[in-house]
Amino acid sequence: MIKKYIILFILIYSITSAQTAAVVDVNNFYIPFNNKGILADVNFGSAGSLARYPGSEGKGIIFSAGFYLSGYKNEDLFANGAASSFIVEDYLPGNIGTSPSDPKNIIYTVKIDDPYYGKAWQNWKNAVNQGAYYYDGNGNGYYDPIDHNGNGIWEESEDRPDLLFDATYFTVYNDSQPRNKRRWNTVEPIGIEIRQTLFASGSVPELQDVIFIRYSILYKGLDKAFEPDTLNDIIFSVWTDMDIGNPIDDLIGCDTLINSAYGYNNGPDTWYNPGNAWGESPPAIFRTILQGPPIRTDNQNDFAYSRRGQALGEEKIIGWRNGKLNAYIGNIGGFRLTTEADNPIQARNHMEGLLTTGEIVNPCDFLFGEILGGLNCDVINPRFWYSGDPVIKQGWLCKVRDDKTDLLSTENFTLIRNQPVDIIVAYTVGHGTDHLSSITDGRNKVRKLFEIYEQNFPGSYTPPNYEEIYPKEFSLSQNYPNPFNPSTTIKFTVPLDVKRETSNTKLVVYDILGREVKTLVNENRAPGSYEITFDASQLASGVYFYRLTSGDFMQTKKMILIR
């Protein structure tokens, strides 16, 4: 294995300002990432390149993470990915056909406390042009974050970004890395684009230790002759290089009942670097396929879901189901049959739960595992490595502590040209009083995640409480400045009508004799606060009055124009 602590300097040195990076930091799970599909192993700020817990001041839990993608174009096998410590970086920023250095090929971020219609909402236009989702409040089919009624308050009839929970981060990348720059240098780009959305909550209690990633995978092709309309037998694998404190005492396992893999310590975590050692209570890090790819069944009782949160809703396809965990393998540094792949065939073998050679592991005599609890090893599925339960010490368990990487793979699916497939992955930290109770804690959190997912992420979108944010009564403020020359600002508020209806609002300027000089407002106005500029450059000096009327409300104030 290429040891990561040998190449660390090279990787960090290679990170330049052109590799736009960001960090998810809204809850206990702190993870930097870039716009090429790499998670963690991205140097960002004083916290460095590790994923940490809890928060940026916490200890390390992940060195690097990303994915593998493999399938068949016609009869030709391909494999690519984003796995930095294996020197697999086949994706470049942006949509297919754009320059990686295009200033629009960045990470777009929107947070719950961003001002309505502000810079983040406007920047999301570029994200939408690159494939990001959005809430189409006015139903016109395109993203236009405009305060249509001018009251400064977002309403459900107006557009907004795809904001899930407290923060959403979007970027897009594609497989345009030239063949000669790839580790698996027999694989050409084939026109795959991935729209990646990270989202997290700092306010929902059950999600304090969770980060969600939605991979929207799109096959566009490269407009070459004889390109197929489909790519077949696609597998998507979550790839992770865990470093739970001390990187050389980690163990791994999978739990097929919850579509998850996890890494954990073999006991207390100690290290020559005490500042990054967990001591008696090291956490466990879970990776979960929360929403698998759609698999066709033709059974009218089956449904495949694509869930996008409370604001955007969900799509349901009859006669399909969501794919589940289909294989799991753990790589152990230095052991040739499980270490990193040198070509697409070896990568595909690993994604199918096989040794590098393509052989099936025999759990009964596998060097790095053991069967505990009297279980008959012949009934163990050899494609799900270490699927036993270390908490109760039963089943097939990993027994060799080491620096671990692993692959968590979906069932095979099809990519049809220009039809995106959405896969949702969750990273969850379990943290108990010791290494085993951390596994139990992680499992409980993941089970809760499935409840949250099946309810389409409750709490991911909360409409404003208009009863609280709308003005409670009409008001007309004194103009400012006053006296003025030649213009002044008039502010007024319109409350929420009892029947939640709008009523005609008039703001009219009169001279001292009561003659109407100018009508500033004469229309139905939604509840909110407004300000109007009155330009009196064509009027003579003197005293003027302005009157606000709406329904039964009427109020008049005096202003002075001085030349």
Coordinates of C-alpha atoms in Angstrom, one line a residue:
M1 CA 0.0 0.0 0.0
I2 CA 1.2 3.5 -0.7
K3 CA 1.4 4.8 2.8
K4 CA -0.6 7.9 3.4
Y5 CA 1.8 9.4 5.8
I6 CA 4.5 9.3 3.1
I7 CA 2.3 11.0 0.5
L8 CA 0.5 13.4 2.9
F9 CA 3.0 16.2 2.2
I10 CA 2.6 15.7 -1.5
L11 CA -1.2 15.8 -1.3
I12 CA -1.3 18.9 0.8
Y13 CA 1.3 20.6 -1.3
S14 CA -0.8 19.9 -4.4
I15 CA -3.8 21.7 -3.0
T16 CA -3.8 25.1 -4.5
S17 CA -6.2 28.0 -4.4
A18 CA -7.7 26.6 -7.7
Q19 CA -9.1 23.6 -5.7
T20 CA -12.0 25.3 -4.2
A21 CA -12.8 23.9 -0.7
A22 CA -15.4 24.3 2.0
V23 CA -16.2 22.7 5.3
V24 CA -19.4 21.3 6.9
D25 CA -19.4 22.7 10.4
V26 CA -23.0 23.2 11.5
N27 CA -23.0 20.3 14.0
N28 CA -20.6 18.0 15.8
F29 CA -19.4 16.5 12.5
Y30 CA -16.6 18.7 11.0
I31 CA -15.5 17.6 7.5
P32 CA -13.6 19.6 4.8
F33 CA -14.2 18.7 1.2
N34 CA -13.4 20.0 -2.3
N35 CA -15.1 20.4 -5.7
K36 CA -13.7 17.1 -7.1
G37 CA -15.4 14.6 -4.9
I38 CA -12.8 14.3 -2.1
L39 CA -14.0 14.4 1.5
A40 CA -11.7 15.1 4.4
D41 CA -8.1 15.0 2.9
V42 CA -8.6 18.7 2.0
N43 CA -6.5 21.2 3.8
F44 CA -8.9 23.8 5.1
G45 CA -8.1 26.4 7.7
S46 CA -6.4 25.8 11.0
A47 CA -8.2 22.5 11.7
G48 CA -6.2 20.8 8.9
S49 CA -7.4 18.2 6.5
L50 CA -9.0 15.5 8.7
A51 CA -12.6 15.0 9.4
R52 CA -13.0 15.7 13.1
Y53 CA -15.4 15.1 16.0
P54 CA -16.8 16.9 17.9
G55 CA -16.3 20.0 15.8
S56 CA -13.1 21.6 14.4
E57 CA -11.4 21.3 17.8
G58 CA -12.2 17.6 18.1
K59 CA -10.0 14.6 17.3
G60 CA -9.6 12.9 13.9
I61 CA -12.1 10.3 12.6
I62 CA -11.5 10.2 8.8
F63 CA -8.4 10.8 6.8
S64 CA -10.1 10.7 3.4
A65 CA -13.4 9.6 1.8
G66 CA -15.0 9.5 -1.6
F67 CA -16.3 6.9 -3.9
Y68 CA -15.7 4.3 -6.7
L69 CA -18.0 4.0 -9.7
S70 CA -17.9 1.1 -12.1
G71 CA -19.9 -0.5 -14.9
Y72 CA -20.0 -1.4 -18.6
K73 CA -20.1 0.8 -21.6
N74 CA -21.2 -1.6 -24.3
E75 CA -19.0 -4.6 -23.4
D76 CA -16.1 -2.5 -22.0
L77 CA -15.6 -2.4 -18.2
F78 CA -14.8 1.0 -16.7
A79 CA -14.0 2.1 -13.2
N80 CA -13.2 5.5 -11.8
G81 CA -13.4 7.3 -8.5
A82 CA -12.4 9.9 -6.0
A83 CA -10.1 8.1 -3.4
S84 CA -7.2 10.4 -2.7
S85 CA -5.0 8.2 -0.5
F86 CA -5.1 5.6 -3.3
I87 CA -4.2 8.3 -5.8
V88 CA -7.5 7.8 -7.6
E89 CA -8.7 11.3 -8.6
D90 CA -10.6 10.9 -11.9
Y91 CA -13.1 13.8 -11.5
L92 CA -12.5 17.4 -12.3
P93 CA -14.7 20.4 -11.3
G94 CA -17.7 21.5 -13.3
N95 CA -20.2 20.2 -15.8
I96 CA -19.0 18.2 -18.8
G97 CA -17.5 20.4 -21.4
T98 CA -16.5 23.3 -19.1
S99 CA -13.1 24.2 -18.0
P100 CA -12.1 23.0 -14.5
S101 CA -10.8 26.5 -13.8
D102 CA -14.0 28.2 -14.7
P103 CA -14.8 30.5 -11.7
K104 CA -18.3 29.2 -11.6
N105 CA -17.1 25.7 -10.8
I106 CA -17.1 26.2 -7.1
I107 CA -18.9 25.0 -4.0
Y108 CA -22.1 26.8 -3.5
T109 CA -23.3 27.2 0.1
V110 CA -26.6 28.3 1.5
K111 CA -27.5 28.4 5.3
I112 CA -30.6 28.8 7.3
D113 CA -29.6 32.2 8.6
D114 CA -28.8 33.7 5.1
P115 CA -30.9 36.7 4.4
Y116 CA -33.9 36.2 2.1
Y117 CA -33.0 37.0 -1.5
G118 CA -29.4 37.8 -0.4
K119 CA -26.1 36.9 -2.0
A120 CA -26.3 33.2 -1.2
W121 CA -29.8 32.9 -2.7
Q122 CA -28.7 34.8 -5.8
N123 CA -25.5 32.7 -6.2
W124 CA -27.6 29.6 -6.2
K125 CA -28.7 30.6 -9.8
N126 CA -25.2 29.3 -10.9
A127 CA -25.7 26.1 -8.9
V128 CA -29.1 25.6 -10.5
N129 CA -27.6 26.1 -13.9
Q130 CA -25.2 23.3 -13.0
G131 CA -27.9 20.9 -11.9
A132 CA -28.7 21.9 -8.3
Y133 CA -32.3 21.5 -7.1
Y134 CA -34.4 24.4 -5.9
Y135 CA -37.9 25.2 -4.6
D136 CA -40.1 26.5 -7.4
G137 CA -42.6 28.5 -5.4
N138 CA -44.2 30.3 -8.2
G139 CA -44.3 27.2 -10.4
N140 CA -42.8 28.9 -13.5
G141 CA -40.2 26.2 -14.1
Y142 CA -37.1 28.2 -13.5
Y143 CA -35.3 29.6 -10.4
D144 CA -36.0 33.3 -9.8
P145 CA -35.4 34.2 -6.1
I146 CA -37.3 37.5 -6.3
D147 CA -39.3 39.2 -3.6
H148 CA -42.3 39.5 -5.9
N149 CA -44.5 41.5 -3.5
G150 CA -41.6 43.6 -2.2
N151 CA -42.3 43.0 1.6
G152 CA -38.8 41.7 2.4
I153 CA -40.2 38.3 3.6
W154 CA -39.9 35.0 1.8
E155 CA -43.3 33.4 1.2
E156 CA -44.2 30.0 -0.1
S157 CA -45.2 31.4 -3.5
E158 CA -41.7 32.5 -4.1
D159 CA -38.5 30.6 -5.1
R160 CA -35.7 29.6 -2.8
P161 CA -32.6 27.4 -2.9
D162 CA -32.6 23.7 -2.0
L163 CA -31.9 24.4 1.6
L164 CA -32.1 21.2 3.7
F165 CA -31.9 21.6 7.5
D166 CA -29.3 24.2 8.5
A167 CA -26.9 24.2 5.6
T168 CA -26.6 22.8 2.1
Y169 CA -23.5 22.7 0.0
F170 CA -23.6 21.9 -3.8
T171 CA -20.8 21.2 -6.3
V172 CA -20.6 19.4 -9.6
Y173 CA -17.7 17.4 -11.1
N174 CA -17.2 15.1 -14.1
D175 CA -15.0 12.2 -15.2
S176 CA -12.9 14.3 -17.7
Q177 CA -9.5 13.5 -16.1
P178 CA -7.4 12.4 -19.1
R179 CA -6.5 8.7 -19.2
N180 CA -2.7 9.3 -18.9
K181 CA -3.3 11.1 -15.6
R182 CA -5.3 8.4 -14.0
R183 CA -4.1 5.6 -11.8
W184 CA -6.2 3.2 -13.8
N185 CA -4.8 4.5 -17.1
T186 CA -6.7 2.2 -19.4
V187 CA -10.0 4.0 -18.7
E188 CA -11.1 6.9 -20.8
P189 CA -13.6 9.6 -19.8
I190 CA -17.0 8.5 -20.8
G191 CA -19.2 11.5 -19.9
I192 CA -20.4 11.0 -16.3
E193 CA -21.3 14.0 -14.3
I194 CA -22.0 13.9 -10.5
R195 CA -24.0 16.7 -8.8
Q196 CA -23.0 16.4 -5.1
T197 CA -25.1 17.9 -2.4
L198 CA -24.1 17.8 1.3
F199 CA -26.5 18.8 4.0
A200 CA -26.6 18.7 7.8
S201 CA -28.6 19.8 10.8
G202 CA -27.4 21.5 13.9
S203 CA -30.9 21.9 15.3
V204 CA -32.5 18.5 15.0
P205 CA -31.3 16.5 18.1
E206 CA -31.0 13.2 16.4
L207 CA -28.8 14.6 13.6
Q208 CA -26.1 16.3 15.6
D209 CA -23.6 13.6 14.6
V210 CA -24.7 13.1 11.0
I211 CA -23.8 14.4 7.5
F212 CA -25.8 13.5 4.5
I213 CA -24.4 13.4 0.9
R214 CA -26.7 13.1 -2.1
Y215 CA -24.8 11.9 -5.2
S216 CA -26.9 12.7 -8.3
I217 CA -25.2 10.6 -11.0
L218 CA -25.8 11.6 -14.6
Y219 CA -24.6 9.9 -17.8
K220 CA -24.4 12.5 -20.6
G221 CA -21.8 10.8 -22.9
L222 CA -19.2 12.7 -24.9
D223 CA -21.2 13.1 -28.2
K224 CA -19.0 10.5 -29.9
A225 CA -20.4 8.2 -32.6
F226 CA -21.8 4.8 -31.5
E227 CA -22.1 5.8 -27.9
P228 CA -24.7 3.7 -26.1
D229 CA -27.8 5.2 -24.5
T230 CA -27.3 3.2 -21.3
L231 CA -24.4 2.1 -19.1
N232 CA -25.1 -1.2 -17.5
D233 CA -24.3 -3.1 -14.3
I234 CA -23.3 0.1 -12.6
I235 CA -22.0 -0.1 -9.0
F236 CA -21.5 2.9 -6.7
S237 CA -19.2 2.3 -3.7
V238 CA -18.6 4.5 -0.7
W239 CA -14.9 4.5 -0.2
T240 CA -13.4 5.5 3.2
D241 CA -9.9 5.7 4.7
M242 CA -10.7 5.9 8.5
D243 CA -8.3 7.2 11.0
I244 CA -10.0 7.0 14.4
G245 CA -7.3 8.8 16.4
N246 CA -4.4 6.4 16.1
P247 CA -4.6 5.1 12.5
I248 CA -3.1 1.7 13.1
D249 CA -5.5 0.2 15.6
D250 CA -8.7 0.4 13.7
L251 CA -11.1 -2.5 13.0
I252 CA -14.0 -2.7 10.6
G253 CA -17.3 -4.4 10.1
C254 CA -20.7 -4.2 8.2
D255 CA -24.3 -4.5 9.3
T256 CA -26.4 -5.6 6.4
L257 CA -29.7 -5.0 8.3
I258 CA -29.0 -1.3 8.2
N259 CA -27.1 -1.0 4.9
S260 CA -24.1 0.1 6.8
A261 CA -20.3 -0.3 7.3
Y262 CA -18.5 1.0 10.3
G263 CA -15.0 1.4 11.6
Y264 CA -14.1 1.2 15.3
N265 CA -11.1 0.8 17.6
N266 CA -9.9 -2.5 19.0
G267 CA -10.0 -1.1 22.5
P268 CA -8.8 2.2 24.1
D269 CA -7.2 4.5 21.6
T270 CA -3.6 5.4 22.5
W271 CA -0.9 7.0 20.4
Y272 CA 2.4 8.9 20.4
N273 CA 0.3 11.9 19.5
P274 CA -1.8 12.2 22.7
G275 CA -3.6 15.3 21.4
N276 CA -5.3 13.1 18.8
A277 CA -5.8 9.9 20.8
W278 CA -9.3 9.1 22.0
G279 CA -8.3 7.3 25.2
E280 CA -10.9 5.0 26.8
S281 CA -13.9 6.1 24.6
P282 CA -13.0 6.0 20.9
P283 CA -16.0 6.6 18.6
A284 CA -17.3 4.4 15.7
I285 CA -17.8 5.9 12.3
F286 CA -20.7 4.5 10.2
R287 CA -21.4 4.9 6.5
T288 CA -24.9 4.1 5.4
I289 CA -26.6 3.7 2.0
L290 CA -29.8 5.6 3.0
Q291 CA -31.3 5.8 -0.5
G292 CA -30.0 3.2 -2.9
P293 CA -30.4 3.4 -6.7
P294 CA -33.7 2.4 -8.3
I295 CA -33.8 -1.3 -9.2
R296 CA -36.6 -2.5 -11.6
T297 CA -38.8 -5.3 -10.3
D298 CA -42.0 -4.9 -12.4
N299 CA -43.9 -5.8 -9.2
Q300 CA -46.7 -3.2 -8.8
N301 CA -46.4 -3.5 -5.1
D302 CA -42.8 -2.2 -5.1
F303 CA -41.9 1.5 -5.0
A304 CA -38.6 3.3 -5.5
Y305 CA -38.3 6.7 -3.8
S306 CA -36.3 9.7 -4.4
R307 CA -36.8 11.9 -1.3
R308 CA -35.7 15.5 -1.4
G309 CA -37.0 16.9 1.9
Q310 CA -40.2 18.6 3.1
A311 CA -40.0 21.5 0.7
L312 CA -39.3 19.7 -2.6
G313 CA -41.2 16.5 -1.7
E314 CA -40.6 13.0 -3.0
E315 CA -40.8 11.1 -6.2
K316 CA -42.2 7.5 -6.3
I317 CA -41.8 5.0 -9.1
I318 CA -44.1 2.0 -9.2
G319 CA -42.6 -1.3 -10.1
W320 CA -39.2 -0.4 -8.8
R321 CA -37.4 -0.5 -5.4
N322 CA -34.4 1.2 -3.9
G323 CA -31.2 -0.9 -4.0
K324 CA -29.6 -2.1 -0.9
L325 CA -26.1 -2.9 0.3
N326 CA -24.7 -5.6 -2.0
A327 CA -21.1 -6.1 -1.0
Y328 CA -18.5 -4.9 1.6
I329 CA -14.8 -5.3 1.6
G330 CA -12.0 -4.0 3.9
N331 CA -8.6 -3.3 2.6
I332 CA -5.6 -4.0 4.8
G333 CA -2.3 -2.3 4.0
G334 CA 0.4 -4.5 2.8
F335 CA -1.7 -7.5 2.0
R336 CA -1.7 -7.8 -1.8
L337 CA -5.1 -9.6 -2.1
T338 CA -7.0 -6.8 -0.4
T339 CA -4.9 -3.7 -1.0
E340 CA -5.7 -0.9 -3.5
A341 CA -6.5 -1.8 -7.1
D342 CA -4.0 -1.2 -9.9
N343 CA -6.5 -1.5 -12.8
P344 CA -10.3 -1.4 -13.3
I345 CA -10.7 -5.2 -13.1
Q346 CA -9.2 -5.3 -9.6
A347 CA -11.3 -2.3 -8.6
R348 CA -14.5 -4.0 -9.8
N349 CA -13.5 -7.2 -7.9
H350 CA -13.3 -5.2 -4.7
M351 CA -16.6 -3.5 -5.4
E352 CA -18.2 -6.9 -5.7
G353 CA -16.8 -8.1 -2.4
L354 CA -14.0 -10.2 -3.9
L355 CA -10.3 -10.4 -3.5
T356 CA -8.0 -8.5 -5.9
T357 CA -7.7 -11.7 -8.0
G358 CA -11.5 -12.1 -8.3
E359 CA -11.7 -15.0 -5.8
I360 CA -14.3 -15.3 -3.2
V361 CA -13.1 -15.1 0.4
N362 CA -13.6 -18.2 2.5
P363 CA -14.7 -16.8 5.9
C364 CA -13.7 -20.1 7.5
D365 CA -10.0 -19.6 7.0
F366 CA -9.5 -15.9 6.1
L367 CA -6.3 -14.6 7.6
F368 CA -7.7 -11.4 8.9
G369 CA -11.0 -12.6 10.3
E370 CA -12.5 -15.1 12.7
I371 CA -15.8 -16.8 13.4
L372 CA -17.1 -16.5 16.9
G373 CA -20.1 -17.8 18.8
G374 CA -20.3 -21.2 17.3
L375 CA -21.8 -19.9 14.0
N376 CA -21.4 -22.2 11.0
C377 CA -19.2 -20.3 8.6
D378 CA -20.7 -22.0 5.6
V379 CA -23.9 -19.9 6.0
I380 CA -22.0 -16.6 6.0
N381 CA -22.2 -14.5 2.9
P382 CA -18.6 -14.1 1.8
R383 CA -19.3 -10.9 0.0
F384 CA -20.2 -9.1 3.2
W385 CA -16.9 -9.0 5.0
Y386 CA -17.0 -9.0 8.8
S387 CA -20.7 -9.1 9.0
G388 CA -20.8 -10.4 12.6
D389 CA -21.5 -8.5 15.8
P390 CA -18.4 -7.5 17.8
V391 CA -20.5 -6.2 20.7
I392 CA -21.8 -9.7 21.5
K393 CA -18.8 -11.4 19.9
Q394 CA -20.7 -13.5 17.4
G395 CA -20.3 -14.2 13.7
W396 CA -17.5 -13.2 11.3
L397 CA -15.3 -10.5 12.9
C398 CA -12.3 -8.5 11.8
K399 CA -9.4 -9.5 14.1
V400 CA -6.4 -7.7 12.8
R401 CA -6.1 -4.1 13.8
D402 CA -4.4 -1.9 11.2
D403 CA -4.8 1.2 9.0
K404 CA -8.0 0.4 7.2
T405 CA -9.9 1.5 4.1
D406 CA -13.1 -0.1 2.9
L407 CA -15.7 -0.1 0.1
L408 CA -19.5 -0.2 0.8
S409 CA -21.2 -1.1 -2.5
T410 CA -24.7 -0.8 -3.9
E411 CA -26.6 -3.3 -6.0
N412 CA -26.1 -3.1 -9.7
F413 CA -28.2 -0.5 -11.6
T414 CA -28.5 1.2 -15.0
L415 CA -27.6 4.7 -16.0
I416 CA -29.8 6.0 -18.9
R417 CA -28.5 8.9 -20.8
N418 CA -29.7 12.3 -19.3
Q419 CA -31.6 10.6 -16.5
P420 CA -29.9 11.2 -13.1
V421 CA -29.9 8.6 -10.4
D422 CA -29.9 10.0 -6.8
I423 CA -28.1 8.0 -4.1
I424 CA -28.1 9.3 -0.5
V425 CA -25.3 8.4 1.8
A426 CA -25.1 9.2 5.5
Y427 CA -21.9 9.5 7.6
T428 CA -22.7 9.0 11.3
V429 CA -20.5 9.1 14.4
G430 CA -21.4 6.8 17.3
H431 CA -19.8 7.7 20.6
G432 CA -20.3 5.7 23.8
T433 CA -18.2 5.1 26.9
D434 CA -15.9 2.6 25.1
H435 CA -15.2 1.2 21.7
L436 CA -18.0 -1.3 21.7
S437 CA -20.7 0.9 23.2
S438 CA -19.8 3.4 20.4
I439 CA -20.9 0.7 17.9
T440 CA -24.2 0.3 19.7
D441 CA -24.7 4.1 19.8
G442 CA -23.9 4.3 16.1
R443 CA -26.4 1.6 15.2
N444 CA -29.2 3.3 17.2
K445 CA -28.5 6.5 15.4
V446 CA -28.5 4.9 12.0
R447 CA -31.9 3.1 12.7
K448 CA -33.3 6.5 13.6
L449 CA -31.9 7.9 10.3
F450 CA -34.0 5.4 8.3
E451 CA -37.1 6.6 10.2
I452 CA -36.2 10.2 9.4
Y453 CA -35.6 9.3 5.7
E454 CA -38.9 7.4 5.4
Q455 CA -40.7 10.5 6.6
N456 CA -38.8 12.5 4.0
F457 CA -36.5 14.4 6.4
P458 CA -38.9 16.1 8.8
G459 CA -37.4 19.3 10.1
S460 CA -35.5 19.8 6.9
Y461 CA -37.8 22.7 6.0
T462 CA -39.8 24.8 8.3
P463 CA -41.9 27.5 6.8
P464 CA -41.7 30.9 8.4
N465 CA -44.1 31.7 11.3
Y466 CA -45.8 34.5 9.5
E467 CA -47.9 35.2 12.6
E468 CA -44.6 36.2 14.3
I469 CA -42.7 37.9 11.6
Y470 CA -45.4 39.9 9.9
P471 CA -46.2 43.3 11.5
K472 CA -49.0 43.2 14.1
E473 CA -50.5 46.5 13.1
F474 CA -50.5 49.3 10.5
S475 CA -47.9 52.0 11.1
L476 CA -46.7 55.1 9.3
S477 CA -43.3 56.4 10.2
Q478 CA -42.1 60.0 10.1
N479 CA -40.3 60.6 6.8
Y480 CA -36.5 60.8 6.9
P481 CA -34.8 63.2 6.5
N482 CA -37.2 65.9 7.5
P483 CA -36.9 68.7 6.4
F484 CA -35.6 67.3 3.1
N485 CA -34.3 68.4 -0.3
P486 CA -35.2 67.0 -2.8
S487 CA -36.1 63.5 -1.7
T488 CA -37.1 61.7 1.4
T489 CA -38.0 58.1 2.5
I490 CA -41.3 57.1 4.0
K491 CA -41.7 53.8 5.8
F492 CA -44.9 52.0 6.6
T493 CA -46.1 48.5 7.7
V494 CA -49.0 46.4 6.6
P495 CA -50.2 43.7 9.1
L496 CA -51.5 40.2 8.4
D497 CA -55.2 40.4 7.8
V498 CA -57.3 38.3 10.0
K499 CA -58.6 36.5 6.9
R500 CA -55.0 36.3 5.5
E501 CA -56.1 38.5 2.6
T502 CA -54.5 41.5 1.1
S503 CA -56.3 44.8 0.9
N504 CA -55.8 47.9 -1.1
T505 CA -53.2 50.2 0.3
K506 CA -52.8 53.9 -0.6
L507 CA -50.0 56.3 0.2
V508 CA -50.8 59.8 -1.1
V509 CA -48.9 63.1 -0.8
Y510 CA -51.0 66.4 -0.5
D511 CA -50.1 70.0 -0.4
I512 CA -51.1 72.4 2.4
L513 CA -54.4 73.1 0.7
G514 CA -55.3 69.4 0.6
R515 CA -54.8 69.0 -3.1
E516 CA -53.3 65.6 -4.2
V517 CA -49.7 66.0 -5.3
K518 CA -48.6 62.5 -6.0
T519 CA -49.8 58.9 -5.4
L520 CA -46.9 56.8 -4.2
V521 CA -48.8 53.5 -3.6
N522 CA -52.2 52.4 -4.8
E523 CA -52.4 48.6 -4.9
N524 CA -52.9 45.5 -2.8
R525 CA -49.9 45.0 -0.6
A526 CA -48.9 41.8 1.2
P527 CA -48.1 42.0 4.9
G528 CA -44.7 43.4 5.6
S529 CA -42.6 46.5 6.0
Y530 CA -42.0 48.9 3.2
E531 CA -40.2 52.0 2.4
I532 CA -40.9 54.4 -0.5
T533 CA -38.8 57.2 -1.8
F534 CA -40.6 60.5 -2.5
D535 CA -38.9 62.7 -5.0
A536 CA -40.0 66.3 -4.7
S537 CA -37.5 67.9 -7.2
Q538 CA -40.4 69.3 -9.2
L539 CA -42.2 70.9 -6.2
A540 CA -41.8 74.2 -4.5
S541 CA -40.6 74.6 -0.9
G542 CA -43.3 74.3 1.7
V543 CA -45.3 72.0 4.0
Y544 CA -46.7 68.8 2.6
F545 CA -48.7 66.0 4.1
Y546 CA -48.7 62.2 3.4
R547 CA -51.5 59.9 4.2
L548 CA -51.7 56.1 4.5
T549 CA -55.0 54.4 4.1
S550 CA -56.0 50.7 4.0
G551 CA -59.4 49.4 4.9
D552 CA -60.4 51.2 8.1
F553 CA -56.9 52.4 8.8
M554 CA -55.9 56.0 8.0
Q555 CA -53.0 58.1 9.3
T556 CA -51.5 61.4 8.1
K557 CA -48.1 63.0 8.8
K558 CA -46.5 66.3 7.9
M559 CA -43.2 66.9 6.1
I560 CA -41.3 70.0 5.0
L561 CA -39.5 70.6 1.7
I562 CA -36.7 73.2 1.9
R563 CA -35.0 74.5 -1.2

